[in-house]
Coordinates of N, CA and C in Angstrom, one line a residue:
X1 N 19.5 -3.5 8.3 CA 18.5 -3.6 9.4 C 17.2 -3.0 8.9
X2 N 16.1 -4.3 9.2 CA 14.7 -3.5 8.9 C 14.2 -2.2 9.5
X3 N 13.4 -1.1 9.2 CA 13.3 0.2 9.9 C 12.1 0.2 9.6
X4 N 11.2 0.4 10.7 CA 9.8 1.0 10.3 C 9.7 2.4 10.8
X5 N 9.5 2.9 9.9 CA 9.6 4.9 10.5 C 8.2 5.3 10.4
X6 N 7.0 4.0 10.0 CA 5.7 4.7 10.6 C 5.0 4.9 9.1
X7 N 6.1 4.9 7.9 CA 5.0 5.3 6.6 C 4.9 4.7 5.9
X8 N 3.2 4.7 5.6 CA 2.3 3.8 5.1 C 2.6 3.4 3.7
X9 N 2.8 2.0 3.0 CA 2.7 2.7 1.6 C 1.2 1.8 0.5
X10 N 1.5 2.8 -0.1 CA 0.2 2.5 -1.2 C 0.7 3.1 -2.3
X11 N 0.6 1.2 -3.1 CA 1.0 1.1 -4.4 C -0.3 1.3 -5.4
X12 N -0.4 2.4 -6.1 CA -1.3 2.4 -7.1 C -0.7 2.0 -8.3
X13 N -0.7 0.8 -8.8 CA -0.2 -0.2 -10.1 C -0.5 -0.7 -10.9
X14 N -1.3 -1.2 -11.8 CA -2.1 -1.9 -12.8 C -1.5 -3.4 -12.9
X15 N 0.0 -3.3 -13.6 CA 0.5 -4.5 -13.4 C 1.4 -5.8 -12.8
X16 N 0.9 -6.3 -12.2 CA 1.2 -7.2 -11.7 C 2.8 -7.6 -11.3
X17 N 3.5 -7.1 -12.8 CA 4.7 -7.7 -12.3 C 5.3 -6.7 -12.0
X18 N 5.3 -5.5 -11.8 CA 6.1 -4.0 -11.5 C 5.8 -3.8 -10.0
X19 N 4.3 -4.4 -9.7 CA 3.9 -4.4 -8.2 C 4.9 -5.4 -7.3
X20 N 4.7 -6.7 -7.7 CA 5.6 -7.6 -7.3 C 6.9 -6.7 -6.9
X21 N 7.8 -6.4 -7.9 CA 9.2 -6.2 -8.0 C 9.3 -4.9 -6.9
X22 N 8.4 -3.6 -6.9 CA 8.6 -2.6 -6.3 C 8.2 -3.0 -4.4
X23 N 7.4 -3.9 -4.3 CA 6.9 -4.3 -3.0 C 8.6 -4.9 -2.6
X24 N 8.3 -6.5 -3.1 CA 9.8 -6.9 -2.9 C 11.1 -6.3 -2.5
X25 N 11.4 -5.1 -3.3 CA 12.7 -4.4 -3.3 C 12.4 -3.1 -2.7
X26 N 11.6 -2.3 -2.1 CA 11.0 -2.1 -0.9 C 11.3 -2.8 0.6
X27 N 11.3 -4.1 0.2 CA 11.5 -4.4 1.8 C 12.5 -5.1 1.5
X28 N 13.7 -5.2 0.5 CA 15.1 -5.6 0.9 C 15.6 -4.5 1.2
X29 N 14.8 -2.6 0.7 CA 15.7 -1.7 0.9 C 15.6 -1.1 2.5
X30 N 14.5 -2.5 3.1 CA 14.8 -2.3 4.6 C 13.4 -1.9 5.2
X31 N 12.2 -1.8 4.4 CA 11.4 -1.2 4.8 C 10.3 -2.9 4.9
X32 N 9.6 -2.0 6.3 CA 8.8 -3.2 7.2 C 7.5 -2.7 7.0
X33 N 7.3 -1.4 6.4 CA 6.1 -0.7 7.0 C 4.8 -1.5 6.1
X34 N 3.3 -0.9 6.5 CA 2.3 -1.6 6.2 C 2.5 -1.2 4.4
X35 N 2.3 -2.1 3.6 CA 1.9 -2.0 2.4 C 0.7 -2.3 1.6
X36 N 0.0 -1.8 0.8 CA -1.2 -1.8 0.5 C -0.9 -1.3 -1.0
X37 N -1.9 -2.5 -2.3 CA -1.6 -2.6 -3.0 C -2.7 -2.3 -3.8
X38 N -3.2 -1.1 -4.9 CA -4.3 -1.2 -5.5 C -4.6 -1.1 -7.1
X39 N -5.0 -2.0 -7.5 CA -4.7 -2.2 -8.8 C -4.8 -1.3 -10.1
X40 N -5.7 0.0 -9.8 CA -6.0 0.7 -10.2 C -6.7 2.5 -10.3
X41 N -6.6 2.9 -10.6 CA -7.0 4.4 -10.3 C -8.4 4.8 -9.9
X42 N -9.4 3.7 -10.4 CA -10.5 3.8 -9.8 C -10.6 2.6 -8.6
X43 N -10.3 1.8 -8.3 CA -9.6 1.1 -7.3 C -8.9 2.2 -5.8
X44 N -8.1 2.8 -6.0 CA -7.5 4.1 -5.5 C -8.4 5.2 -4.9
X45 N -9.6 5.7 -5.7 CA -10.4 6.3 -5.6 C -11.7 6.3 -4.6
X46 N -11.6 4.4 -5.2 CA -12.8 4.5 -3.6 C -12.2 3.6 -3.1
X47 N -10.7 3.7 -2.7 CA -10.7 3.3 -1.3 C -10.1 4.9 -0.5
X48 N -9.9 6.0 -1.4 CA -9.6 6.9 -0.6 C -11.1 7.9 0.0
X49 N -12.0 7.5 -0.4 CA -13.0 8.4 -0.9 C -14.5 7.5 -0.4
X50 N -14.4 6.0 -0.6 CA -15.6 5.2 -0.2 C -15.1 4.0 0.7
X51 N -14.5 4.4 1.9 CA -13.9 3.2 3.1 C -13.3 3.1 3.2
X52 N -12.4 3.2 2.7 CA -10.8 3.1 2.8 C -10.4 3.1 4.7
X53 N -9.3 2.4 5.4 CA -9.5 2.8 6.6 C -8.7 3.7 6.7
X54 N -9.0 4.9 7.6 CA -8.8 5.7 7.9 C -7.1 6.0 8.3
X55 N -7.3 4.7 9.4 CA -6.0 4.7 10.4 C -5.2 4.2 9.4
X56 N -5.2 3.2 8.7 CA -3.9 2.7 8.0 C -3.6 4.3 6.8
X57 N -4.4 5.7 7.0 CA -4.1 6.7 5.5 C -3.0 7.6 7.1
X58 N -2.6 7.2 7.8 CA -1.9 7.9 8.8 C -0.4 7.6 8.0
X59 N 0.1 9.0 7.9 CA 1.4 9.2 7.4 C 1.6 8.3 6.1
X60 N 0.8 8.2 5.2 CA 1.1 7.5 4.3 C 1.7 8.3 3.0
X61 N 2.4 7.4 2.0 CA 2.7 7.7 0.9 C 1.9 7.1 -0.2
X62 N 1.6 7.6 -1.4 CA 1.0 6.7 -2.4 C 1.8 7.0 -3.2
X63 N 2.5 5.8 -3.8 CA 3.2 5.2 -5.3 C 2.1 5.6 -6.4
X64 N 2.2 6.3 -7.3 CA 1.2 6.4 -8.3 C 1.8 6.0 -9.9
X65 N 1.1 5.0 -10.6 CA 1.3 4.8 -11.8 C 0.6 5.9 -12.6
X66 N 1.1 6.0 -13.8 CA 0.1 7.2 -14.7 C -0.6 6.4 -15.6
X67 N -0.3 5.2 -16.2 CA -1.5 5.2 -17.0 C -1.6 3.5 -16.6
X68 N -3.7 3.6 -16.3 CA -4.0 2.8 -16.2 C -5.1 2.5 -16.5
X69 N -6.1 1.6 -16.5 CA -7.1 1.4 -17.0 C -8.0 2.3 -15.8
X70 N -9.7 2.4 -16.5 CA -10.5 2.7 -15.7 C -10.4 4.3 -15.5
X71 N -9.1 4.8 -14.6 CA -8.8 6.2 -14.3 C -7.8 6.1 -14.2
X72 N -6.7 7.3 -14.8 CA -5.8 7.5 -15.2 C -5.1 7.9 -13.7
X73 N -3.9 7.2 -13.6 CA -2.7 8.1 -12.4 C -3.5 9.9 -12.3
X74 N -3.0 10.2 -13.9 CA -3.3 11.3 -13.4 C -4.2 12.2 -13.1
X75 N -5.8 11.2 -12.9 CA -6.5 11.9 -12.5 C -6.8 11.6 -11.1
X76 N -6.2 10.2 -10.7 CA -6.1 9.9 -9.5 C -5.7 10.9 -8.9
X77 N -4.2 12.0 -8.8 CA -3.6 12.7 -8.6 C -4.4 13.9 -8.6
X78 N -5.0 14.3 -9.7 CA -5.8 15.3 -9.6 C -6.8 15.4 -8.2
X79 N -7.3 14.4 -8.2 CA -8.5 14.4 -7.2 C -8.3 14.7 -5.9
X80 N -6.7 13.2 -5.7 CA -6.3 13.7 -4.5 C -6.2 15.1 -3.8
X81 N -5.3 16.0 -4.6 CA -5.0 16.8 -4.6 C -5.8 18.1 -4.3
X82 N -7.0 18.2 -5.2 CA -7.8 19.3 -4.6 C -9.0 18.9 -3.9
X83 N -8.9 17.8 -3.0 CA -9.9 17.4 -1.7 C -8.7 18.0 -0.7
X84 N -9.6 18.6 0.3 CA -8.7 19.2 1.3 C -8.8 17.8 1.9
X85 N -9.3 16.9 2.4 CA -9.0 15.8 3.8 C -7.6 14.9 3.1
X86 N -7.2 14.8 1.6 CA -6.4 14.4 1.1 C -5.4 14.9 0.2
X87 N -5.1 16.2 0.0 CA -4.3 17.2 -0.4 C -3.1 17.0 0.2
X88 N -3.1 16.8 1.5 CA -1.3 16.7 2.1 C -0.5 15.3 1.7
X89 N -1.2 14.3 1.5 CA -0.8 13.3 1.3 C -0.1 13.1 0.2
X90 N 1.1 12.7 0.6 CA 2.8 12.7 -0.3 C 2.5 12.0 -1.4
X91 N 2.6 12.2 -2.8 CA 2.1 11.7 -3.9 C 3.6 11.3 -5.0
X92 N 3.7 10.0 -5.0 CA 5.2 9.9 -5.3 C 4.6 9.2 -6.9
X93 N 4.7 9.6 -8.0 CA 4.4 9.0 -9.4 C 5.3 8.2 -9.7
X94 N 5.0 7.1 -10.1 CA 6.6 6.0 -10.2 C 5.9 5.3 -11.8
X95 N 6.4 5.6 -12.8 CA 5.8 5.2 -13.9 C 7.0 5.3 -15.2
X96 N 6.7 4.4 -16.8 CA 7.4 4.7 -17.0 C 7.5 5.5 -18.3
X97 N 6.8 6.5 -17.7 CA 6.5 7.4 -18.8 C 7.3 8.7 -18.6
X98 N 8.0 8.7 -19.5 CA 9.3 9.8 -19.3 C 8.8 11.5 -20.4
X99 N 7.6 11.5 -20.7 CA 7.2 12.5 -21.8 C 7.6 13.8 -20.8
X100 N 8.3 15.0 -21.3 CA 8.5 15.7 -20.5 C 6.8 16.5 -20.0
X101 N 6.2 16.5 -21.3 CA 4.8 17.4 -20.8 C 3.9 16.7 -19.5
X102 N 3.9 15.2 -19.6 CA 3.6 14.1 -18.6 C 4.3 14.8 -16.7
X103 N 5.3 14.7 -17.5 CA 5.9 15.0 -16.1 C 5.4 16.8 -15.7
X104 N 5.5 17.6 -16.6 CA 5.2 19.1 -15.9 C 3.7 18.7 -15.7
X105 N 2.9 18.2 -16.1 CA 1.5 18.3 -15.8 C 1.3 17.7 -14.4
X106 N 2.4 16.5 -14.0 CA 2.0 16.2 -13.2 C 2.5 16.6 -11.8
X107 N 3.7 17.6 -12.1 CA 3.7 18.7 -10.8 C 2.9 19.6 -10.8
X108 N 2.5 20.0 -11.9 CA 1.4 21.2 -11.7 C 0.1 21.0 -11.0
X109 N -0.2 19.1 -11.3 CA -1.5 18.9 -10.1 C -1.3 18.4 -8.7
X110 N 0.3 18.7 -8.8 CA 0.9 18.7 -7.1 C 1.4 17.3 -6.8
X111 N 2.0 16.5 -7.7 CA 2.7 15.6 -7.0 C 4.2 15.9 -6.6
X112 N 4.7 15.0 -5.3 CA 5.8 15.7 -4.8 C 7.2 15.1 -5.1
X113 N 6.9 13.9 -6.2 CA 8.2 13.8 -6.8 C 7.6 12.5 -7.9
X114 N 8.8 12.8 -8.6 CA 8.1 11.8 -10.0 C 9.4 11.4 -10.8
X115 N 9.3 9.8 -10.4 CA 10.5 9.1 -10.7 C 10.1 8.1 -12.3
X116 N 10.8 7.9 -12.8 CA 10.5 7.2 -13.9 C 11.2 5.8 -14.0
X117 N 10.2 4.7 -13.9 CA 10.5 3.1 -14.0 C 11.3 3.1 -14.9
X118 N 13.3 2.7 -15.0 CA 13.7 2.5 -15.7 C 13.2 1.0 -16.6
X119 N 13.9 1.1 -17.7 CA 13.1 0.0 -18.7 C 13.7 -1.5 -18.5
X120 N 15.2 -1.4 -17.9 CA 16.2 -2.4 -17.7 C 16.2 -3.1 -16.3
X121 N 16.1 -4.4 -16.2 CA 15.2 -4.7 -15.3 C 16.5 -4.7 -13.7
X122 N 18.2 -4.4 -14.4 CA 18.8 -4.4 -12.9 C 18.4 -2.7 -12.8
X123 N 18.2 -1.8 -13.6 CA 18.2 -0.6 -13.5 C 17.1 -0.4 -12.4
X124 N 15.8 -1.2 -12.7 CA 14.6 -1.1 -12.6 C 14.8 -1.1 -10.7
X125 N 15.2 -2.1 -10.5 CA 15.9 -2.9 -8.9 C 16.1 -1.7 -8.6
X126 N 17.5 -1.2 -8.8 CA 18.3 0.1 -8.3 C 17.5 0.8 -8.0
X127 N 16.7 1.7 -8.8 CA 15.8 2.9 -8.7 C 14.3 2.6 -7.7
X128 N 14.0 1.6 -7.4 CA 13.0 1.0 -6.5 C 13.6 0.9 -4.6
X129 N 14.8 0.4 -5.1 CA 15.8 0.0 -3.5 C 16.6 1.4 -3.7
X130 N 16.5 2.4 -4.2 CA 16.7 4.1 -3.9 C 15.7 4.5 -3.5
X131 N 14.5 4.2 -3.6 CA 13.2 4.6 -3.5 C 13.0 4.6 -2.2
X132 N 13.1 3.3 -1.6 CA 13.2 2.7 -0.4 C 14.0 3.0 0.7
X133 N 15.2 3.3 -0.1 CA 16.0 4.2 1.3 C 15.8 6.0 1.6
X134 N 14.8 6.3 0.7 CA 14.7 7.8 0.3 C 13.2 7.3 1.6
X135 N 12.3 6.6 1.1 CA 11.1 6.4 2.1 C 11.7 5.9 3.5
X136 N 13.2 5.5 4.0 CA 13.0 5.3 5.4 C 13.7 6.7 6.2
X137 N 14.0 7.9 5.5 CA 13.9 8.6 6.1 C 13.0 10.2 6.1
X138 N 12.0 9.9 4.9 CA 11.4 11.1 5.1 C 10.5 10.9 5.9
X139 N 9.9 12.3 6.3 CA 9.0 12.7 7.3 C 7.6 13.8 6.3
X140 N 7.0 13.2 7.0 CA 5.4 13.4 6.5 C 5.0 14.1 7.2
X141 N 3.7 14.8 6.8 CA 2.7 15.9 7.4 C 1.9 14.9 8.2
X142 N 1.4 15.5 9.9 CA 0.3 14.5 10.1 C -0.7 14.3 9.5
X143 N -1.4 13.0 9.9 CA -2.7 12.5 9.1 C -3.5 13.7 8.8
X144 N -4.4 13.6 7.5 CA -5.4 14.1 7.2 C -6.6 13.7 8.0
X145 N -7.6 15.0 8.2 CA -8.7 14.9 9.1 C -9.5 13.7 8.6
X146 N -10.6 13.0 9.4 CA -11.4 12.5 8.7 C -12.3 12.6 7.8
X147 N -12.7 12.4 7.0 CA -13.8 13.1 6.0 C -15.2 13.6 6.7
X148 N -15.7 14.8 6.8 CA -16.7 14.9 7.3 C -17.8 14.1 6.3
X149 N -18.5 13.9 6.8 CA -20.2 13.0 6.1 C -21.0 12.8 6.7

């Protein structure tokens, strides 16, 4: 049964076919909620930062790839992270970059969990439709304020 529990998602992804597969198997693992898809780290940036809408960043999660063109996942993460209007905002790294230093750096700039894109593509399925049932039941911090300007 489909569940909308209200959270938003935003795919930060570069390629095309990992976006596909994680959207898709996302909503066979039941989820309805709004999805939003951005190609890249500077893409990410100014939509969090230059218009982005407001109301759709209510309770949301962002999927973050680490390496991509333009700006890197992890400076994406970086940035988020020490703007107060966007600091609380659940920052899930989904990449498949398994370097262990990768991964401590990128708790250290506060993301709140960091899964690694298996390489095998039923594996790949599995760990995306876990993802999915892990997103229909967490609970989020309310929205971030609006940007003063």
């Amino acid at each position: 049964m489909a569940v909308d529990n209200g959270v938003n998602i935003i795919l930060v992804e570069d390629d095309d076919g990992h976006a596909l597969l994680v959207e898709k198997n996302l909503r066979r693992a039941g989820l309805v909620n709004q999805f939003r898809r951005l190609k890249d780290g500077q893409e990410a940036l100014d939509y969090f930062y230059n218009g982005g809408d407001r109301s759709e960043m209510a309770e949301v999660v962002v999927l973050l790839d680490v390496n991509m063109p333009r700006v890197t996942g992890i400076e994406v993460l970086k940035q988020l992270k020490q703007d107060a209007s966007t600091a609380a905002i659940p920052v899930i790294m989904l990449t498949t970059t398994d370097d262990p230093r990768e991964i401590e750096r990128c708790y250290e700039y506060g993301c709140n969990v960091y899964i690694t894109k298996p390489v095998e593509y039923d594996d790949f399925i599995e760990a995306v439709r876990r993802l999915g049932f892990f997103l229909q039941v967490v609970k989020l911090p309310a929205a971030p304020a609006a940007r003063q300007g």
